[in-house]
Amino acid sequence: MPRSSDGDPTSPHPPVRPPHPGDGWVVCTCGRRHWGLHGAAGLLLARRDAVGRVEAVVMQHRALWSDQGGTWGIPGGARGPDETVRQAALREAAEEAGIDQDAVRVLGDHVLDHGPWSYTTVLAEVAGVVTPRPTDAESLEIAWVDRDDVAGLPLLPAFATAWPGLLERLDGGL
């Protein structure tokens, strides 16, 4: 019988759940394996201050059983075969962080292209009230993180590399 975390994000074992049509690993030309048979997408949601400057972003502290668990990144995951990247990012943000897509204004996309696999970061800002919270077993924590504190977190390596450019795009209004 497979071991299961039964929804405990601190467990080293994933919860047993029905598979999503995009679930699965892809080994690409970079030599690494990536989650998402059709690629993956995530939502980088920003909150602005009174003068329009990005003050905080929604971050996800990844469950220990997940790939590169214990690091911080953004809510996201595998795309379905018939989903656009924006649909996938908004679905994942709702599933993992309780973010209502009606409270989000999409600004643009940033693609990390590995040929046979890609990850798209959907850049957005709040357009309503957003109170992010863990809504499934994939997160130890979901929180608004001050922009100046993001780089000091133990970040998912690919997100750490992308963060300065993503913040620059958000600050520039895309």
PDB file of C-alpha atoms in Angstrom:
ATOM      1  CA  MET A   1       0.000   0.000   0.000  1.00  0.00           C
ATOM      2  CA  PRO A   2       1.478   3.412  -0.945  1.00  0.00           C
ATOM      3  CA  ARG A   3       2.357   5.727   1.889  1.00  0.00           C
ATOM      4  CA  SER A   4       0.471   8.975   2.050  1.00  0.00           C
ATOM      5  CA  SER A   5       0.739  12.227   3.939  1.00  0.00           C
ATOM      6  CA  ASP A   6      -3.070  12.297   4.245  1.00  0.00           C
ATOM      7  CA  GLY A   7      -2.873  15.995   3.461  1.00  0.00           C
ATOM      8  CA  ASP A   8       0.021  16.783   5.824  1.00  0.00           C
ATOM      9  CA  PRO A   9       2.415  19.154   3.979  1.00  0.00           C
ATOM     10  CA  THR A  10       5.197  18.365   6.488  1.00  0.00           C
ATOM     11  CA  SER A  11       5.135  14.681   5.524  1.00  0.00           C
ATOM     12  CA  PRO A  12       7.779  13.432   3.096  1.00  0.00           C
ATOM     13  CA  HIS A  13       5.010  11.597   1.181  1.00  0.00           C
ATOM     14  CA  PRO A  14       2.412  13.173  -1.119  1.00  0.00           C
ATOM     15  CA  PRO A  15      -1.287  12.810  -0.421  1.00  0.00           C
ATOM     16  CA  VAL A  16      -3.236  10.277  -2.425  1.00  0.00           C
ATOM     17  CA  ARG A  17      -5.497  12.163  -4.827  1.00  0.00           C
ATOM     18  CA  PRO A  18      -6.989  11.595  -8.260  1.00  0.00           C
ATOM     19  CA  PRO A  19      -4.486  12.415 -11.005  1.00  0.00           C
ATOM     20  CA  HIS A  20      -4.843  15.616 -13.011  1.00  0.00           C
ATOM     21  CA  PRO A  21      -4.671  15.144 -16.826  1.00  0.00           C
ATOM     22  CA  GLY A  22      -1.368  17.054 -16.968  1.00  0.00           C
ATOM     23  CA  ASP A  23       0.339  15.216 -14.085  1.00  0.00           C
ATOM     24  CA  GLY A  24       3.615  13.550 -14.913  1.00  0.00           C
ATOM     25  CA  TRP A  25       7.327  14.147 -15.296  1.00  0.00           C
ATOM     26  CA  VAL A  26       9.066  15.328 -18.459  1.00  0.00           C
ATOM     27  CA  VAL A  27      12.825  14.898 -18.920  1.00  0.00           C
ATOM     28  CA  CYS A  28      14.026  17.680 -21.153  1.00  0.00           C
ATOM     29  CA  THR A  29      17.177  18.678 -22.986  1.00  0.00           C
ATOM     30  CA  CYS A  30      18.523  20.543 -19.936  1.00  0.00           C
ATOM     31  CA  GLY A  31      18.973  17.142 -18.266  1.00  0.00           C
ATOM     32  CA  ARG A  32      16.447  17.752 -15.507  1.00  0.00           C
ATOM     33  CA  ARG A  33      12.977  16.424 -15.004  1.00  0.00           C
ATOM     34  CA  HIS A  34      10.088  18.850 -14.770  1.00  0.00           C
ATOM     35  CA  TRP A  35       6.511  18.421 -13.551  1.00  0.00           C
ATOM     36  CA  GLY A  36       3.747  18.811 -16.119  1.00  0.00           C
ATOM     37  CA  LEU A  37       3.254  16.725 -19.253  1.00  0.00           C
ATOM     38  CA  HIS A  38       2.017  19.848 -21.082  1.00  0.00           C
ATOM     39  CA  GLY A  39       4.230  22.319 -19.252  1.00  0.00           C
ATOM     40  CA  ALA A  40       3.408  24.187 -16.074  1.00  0.00           C
ATOM     41  CA  ALA A  41       2.254  27.642 -15.010  1.00  0.00           C
ATOM     42  CA  GLY A  42       2.088  29.721 -11.856  1.00  0.00           C
ATOM     43  CA  LEU A  43       0.645  33.036 -10.689  1.00  0.00           C
ATOM     44  CA  LEU A  44       2.857  35.856  -9.407  1.00  0.00           C
ATOM     45  CA  LEU A  45       0.273  38.120  -7.798  1.00  0.00           C
ATOM     46  CA  ALA A  46       1.341  41.608  -6.716  1.00  0.00           C
ATOM     47  CA  ARG A  47      -0.231  44.111  -4.346  1.00  0.00           C
ATOM     48  CA  ARG A  48       0.627  47.778  -4.900  1.00  0.00           C
ATOM     49  CA  ASP A  49       0.947  50.644  -2.443  1.00  0.00           C
ATOM     50  CA  ALA A  50      -0.849  54.007  -2.692  1.00  0.00           C
ATOM     51  CA  VAL A  51       1.605  55.315  -5.315  1.00  0.00           C
ATOM     52  CA  GLY A  52       1.406  52.178  -7.455  1.00  0.00           C
ATOM     53  CA  ARG A  53       4.682  50.545  -6.416  1.00  0.00           C
ATOM     54  CA  VAL A  54       4.689  46.770  -5.856  1.00  0.00           C
ATOM     55  CA  GLU A  55       4.771  46.346  -2.081  1.00  0.00           C
ATOM     56  CA  ALA A  56       4.174  42.586  -1.707  1.00  0.00           C
ATOM     57  CA  VAL A  57       3.603  39.375  -3.662  1.00  0.00           C
ATOM     58  CA  VAL A  58       1.827  36.121  -2.825  1.00  0.00           C
ATOM     59  CA  MET A  59       4.359  33.380  -2.083  1.00  0.00           C
ATOM     60  CA  GLN A  60       3.965  29.662  -1.401  1.00  0.00           C
ATOM     61  CA  HIS A  61       6.129  27.723   1.047  1.00  0.00           C
ATOM     62  CA  ARG A  62       6.167  24.357  -0.712  1.00  0.00           C
ATOM     63  CA  ALA A  63       5.212  21.115   1.059  1.00  0.00           C
ATOM     64  CA  LEU A  64       8.164  18.964   2.075  1.00  0.00           C
ATOM     65  CA  TRP A  65       7.039  16.051  -0.104  1.00  0.00           C
ATOM     66  CA  SER A  66       6.953  18.192  -3.271  1.00  0.00           C
ATOM     67  CA  ASP A  67       9.804  18.579  -5.756  1.00  0.00           C
ATOM     68  CA  GLN A  68      12.331  20.908  -4.090  1.00  0.00           C
ATOM     69  CA  GLY A  69      10.063  20.910  -1.046  1.00  0.00           C
ATOM     70  CA  GLY A  70      10.609  23.407   1.735  1.00  0.00           C
ATOM     71  CA  THR A  71      11.482  26.184  -0.706  1.00  0.00           C
ATOM     72  CA  TRP A  72       9.366  29.236  -1.517  1.00  0.00           C
ATOM     73  CA  GLY A  73       7.851  29.922  -4.920  1.00  0.00           C
ATOM     74  CA  ILE A  74       4.487  30.870  -6.341  1.00  0.00           C
ATOM     75  CA  PRO A  75       1.269  28.864  -6.532  1.00  0.00           C
ATOM     76  CA  GLY A  76       1.417  26.836  -9.720  1.00  0.00           C
ATOM     77  CA  GLY A  77       1.575  23.435 -11.301  1.00  0.00           C
ATOM     78  CA  ALA A  78       0.951  21.209 -14.295  1.00  0.00           C
ATOM     79  CA  ARG A  79      -1.119  22.470 -17.215  1.00  0.00           C
ATOM     80  CA  GLY A  80      -3.975  20.387 -18.497  1.00  0.00           C
ATOM     81  CA  PRO A  81      -3.933  19.328 -22.160  1.00  0.00           C
ATOM     82  CA  ASP A  82      -6.604  21.877 -23.130  1.00  0.00           C
ATOM     83  CA  GLU A  83      -5.676  24.719 -20.757  1.00  0.00           C
ATOM     84  CA  THR A  84      -4.025  27.985 -21.668  1.00  0.00           C
ATOM     85  CA  VAL A  85      -1.179  29.032 -19.404  1.00  0.00           C
ATOM     86  CA  ARG A  86      -3.373  31.713 -17.865  1.00  0.00           C
ATOM     87  CA  GLN A  87      -6.192  29.259 -17.168  1.00  0.00           C
ATOM     88  CA  ALA A  88      -3.703  26.862 -15.551  1.00  0.00           C
ATOM     89  CA  ALA A  89      -2.084  29.557 -13.395  1.00  0.00           C
ATOM     90  CA  LEU A  90      -5.436  30.884 -12.180  1.00  0.00           C
ATOM     91  CA  ARG A  91      -6.750  27.351 -11.487  1.00  0.00           C
ATOM     92  CA  GLU A  92      -3.624  26.432  -9.543  1.00  0.00           C
ATOM     93  CA  ALA A  93      -3.764  29.677  -7.530  1.00  0.00           C
ATOM     94  CA  ALA A  94      -7.386  28.927  -6.621  1.00  0.00           C
ATOM     95  CA  GLU A  95      -6.621  25.288  -5.722  1.00  0.00           C
ATOM     96  CA  GLU A  96      -3.466  25.979  -3.693  1.00  0.00           C
ATOM     97  CA  ALA A  97      -3.998  29.471  -2.278  1.00  0.00           C
ATOM     98  CA  GLY A  98      -7.740  30.172  -2.387  1.00  0.00           C
ATOM     99  CA  ILE A  99      -7.259  33.069  -4.807  1.00  0.00           C
ATOM    100  CA  ASP A 100     -10.450  34.029  -6.636  1.00  0.00           C
ATOM    101  CA  GLN A 101      -9.676  34.738 -10.296  1.00  0.00           C
ATOM    102  CA  ASP A 102     -12.236  37.562 -10.263  1.00  0.00           C
ATOM    103  CA  ALA A 103      -9.963  39.406  -7.804  1.00  0.00           C
ATOM    104  CA  VAL A 104      -6.968  39.215 -10.188  1.00  0.00           C
ATOM    105  CA  ARG A 105      -5.972  41.407 -13.135  1.00  0.00           C
ATOM    106  CA  VAL A 106      -3.537  39.616 -15.445  1.00  0.00           C
ATOM    107  CA  LEU A 107      -0.753  41.860 -16.748  1.00  0.00           C
ATOM    108  CA  GLY A 108       1.419  39.533 -18.815  1.00  0.00           C
ATOM    109  CA  ASP A 109       3.484  36.370 -18.950  1.00  0.00           C
ATOM    110  CA  HIS A 110       7.103  35.317 -18.593  1.00  0.00           C
ATOM    111  CA  VAL A 111       8.128  31.998 -20.174  1.00  0.00           C
ATOM    112  CA  LEU A 112      11.016  29.771 -19.151  1.00  0.00           C
ATOM    113  CA  ASP A 113      11.355  27.671 -22.309  1.00  0.00           C
ATOM    114  CA  HIS A 114      13.187  24.358 -22.146  1.00  0.00           C
ATOM    115  CA  GLY A 115      12.102  23.136 -25.580  1.00  0.00           C
ATOM    116  CA  PRO A 116       9.971  20.085 -24.815  1.00  0.00           C
ATOM    117  CA  TRP A 117       8.810  21.679 -21.537  1.00  0.00           C
ATOM    118  CA  SER A 118       8.094  25.237 -20.393  1.00  0.00           C
ATOM    119  CA  TYR A 119       7.041  27.076 -17.258  1.00  0.00           C
ATOM    120  CA  THR A 120       5.006  30.250 -17.629  1.00  0.00           C
ATOM    121  CA  THR A 121       4.819  32.783 -14.824  1.00  0.00           C
ATOM    122  CA  VAL A 122       1.597  34.741 -15.182  1.00  0.00           C
ATOM    123  CA  LEU A 123       2.162  38.243 -13.808  1.00  0.00           C
ATOM    124  CA  ALA A 124      -0.853  39.863 -12.180  1.00  0.00           C
ATOM    125  CA  GLU A 125      -2.024  42.393  -9.646  1.00  0.00           C
ATOM    126  CA  VAL A 126      -4.933  42.410  -7.244  1.00  0.00           C
ATOM    127  CA  ALA A 127      -8.193  43.806  -8.568  1.00  0.00           C
ATOM    128  CA  GLY A 128     -10.209  43.068  -5.440  1.00  0.00           C
ATOM    129  CA  VAL A 129      -9.783  41.623  -1.968  1.00  0.00           C
ATOM    130  CA  VAL A 130      -7.298  38.746  -1.861  1.00  0.00           C
ATOM    131  CA  THR A 131      -6.638  36.852   1.359  1.00  0.00           C
ATOM    132  CA  PRO A 132      -4.366  33.991   0.326  1.00  0.00           C
ATOM    133  CA  ARG A 133      -4.257  30.865   2.476  1.00  0.00           C
ATOM    134  CA  PRO A 134      -3.230  27.223   2.075  1.00  0.00           C
ATOM    135  CA  THR A 135      -6.193  25.375   0.577  1.00  0.00           C
ATOM    136  CA  ASP A 136      -4.571  22.022  -0.167  1.00  0.00           C
ATOM    137  CA  ALA A 137      -1.684  19.842   1.018  1.00  0.00           C
ATOM    138  CA  GLU A 138       0.846  21.383  -1.385  1.00  0.00           C
ATOM    139  CA  SER A 139       1.717  24.283   0.927  1.00  0.00           C
ATOM    140  CA  LEU A 140       3.296  24.706   4.320  1.00  0.00           C
ATOM    141  CA  GLU A 141       2.272  28.356   4.117  1.00  0.00           C
ATOM    142  CA  ILE A 142       0.818  30.896   1.683  1.00  0.00           C
ATOM    143  CA  ALA A 143       1.494  34.538   2.484  1.00  0.00           C
ATOM    144  CA  TRP A 144       1.856  38.069   1.244  1.00  0.00           C
ATOM    145  CA  VAL A 145       5.613  38.674   1.363  1.00  0.00           C
ATOM    146  CA  ASP A 146       7.105  42.168   1.256  1.00  0.00           C
ATOM    147  CA  ARG A 147       9.005  42.674  -2.003  1.00  0.00           C
ATOM    148  CA  ASP A 148      12.230  43.407  -0.116  1.00  0.00           C
ATOM    149  CA  ASP A 149      11.970  40.140   1.827  1.00  0.00           C
ATOM    150  CA  VAL A 150      11.445  37.777  -1.122  1.00  0.00           C
ATOM    151  CA  ALA A 151      15.130  37.366  -2.051  1.00  0.00           C
ATOM    152  CA  GLY A 152      15.982  36.487   1.568  1.00  0.00           C
ATOM    153  CA  LEU A 153      13.726  33.413   1.556  1.00  0.00           C
ATOM    154  CA  PRO A 154      15.008  29.940   0.617  1.00  0.00           C
ATOM    155  CA  LEU A 155      13.581  30.225  -2.892  1.00  0.00           C
ATOM    156  CA  LEU A 156      12.915  27.553  -5.482  1.00  0.00           C
ATOM    157  CA  PRO A 157      16.136  27.914  -7.547  1.00  0.00           C
ATOM    158  CA  ALA A 158      14.438  28.737 -10.863  1.00  0.00           C
ATOM    159  CA  PHE A 159      12.281  31.372  -9.142  1.00  0.00           C
ATOM    160  CA  ALA A 160      15.354  32.860  -7.417  1.00  0.00           C
ATOM    161  CA  THR A 161      16.984  33.305 -10.821  1.00  0.00           C
ATOM    162  CA  ALA A 162      13.861  34.836 -12.361  1.00  0.00           C
ATOM    163  CA  TRP A 163      12.799  37.041  -9.409  1.00  0.00           C
ATOM    164  CA  PRO A 164      14.802  40.232 -10.210  1.00  0.00           C
ATOM    165  CA  GLY A 165      13.493  40.346 -13.789  1.00  0.00           C
ATOM    166  CA  LEU A 166       9.933  39.500 -12.743  1.00  0.00           C
ATOM    167  CA  LEU A 167       9.931  42.285 -10.163  1.00  0.00           C
ATOM    168  CA  GLU A 168      11.344  44.709 -12.708  1.00  0.00           C
ATOM    169  CA  ARG A 169       8.524  43.835 -15.129  1.00  0.00           C
ATOM    170  CA  LEU A 170       5.890  44.248 -12.411  1.00  0.00           C
ATOM    171  CA  ASP A 171       7.389  47.588 -11.335  1.00  0.00           C
ATOM    172  CA  GLY A 172       7.454  48.778 -14.944  1.00  0.00           C
ATOM    173  CA  GLY A 173       3.800  47.919 -15.432  1.00  0.00           C
ATOM    174  CA  LEU A 174       4.908  45.484 -18.159  1.00  0.00           C
TER     175      LEU A 174
END
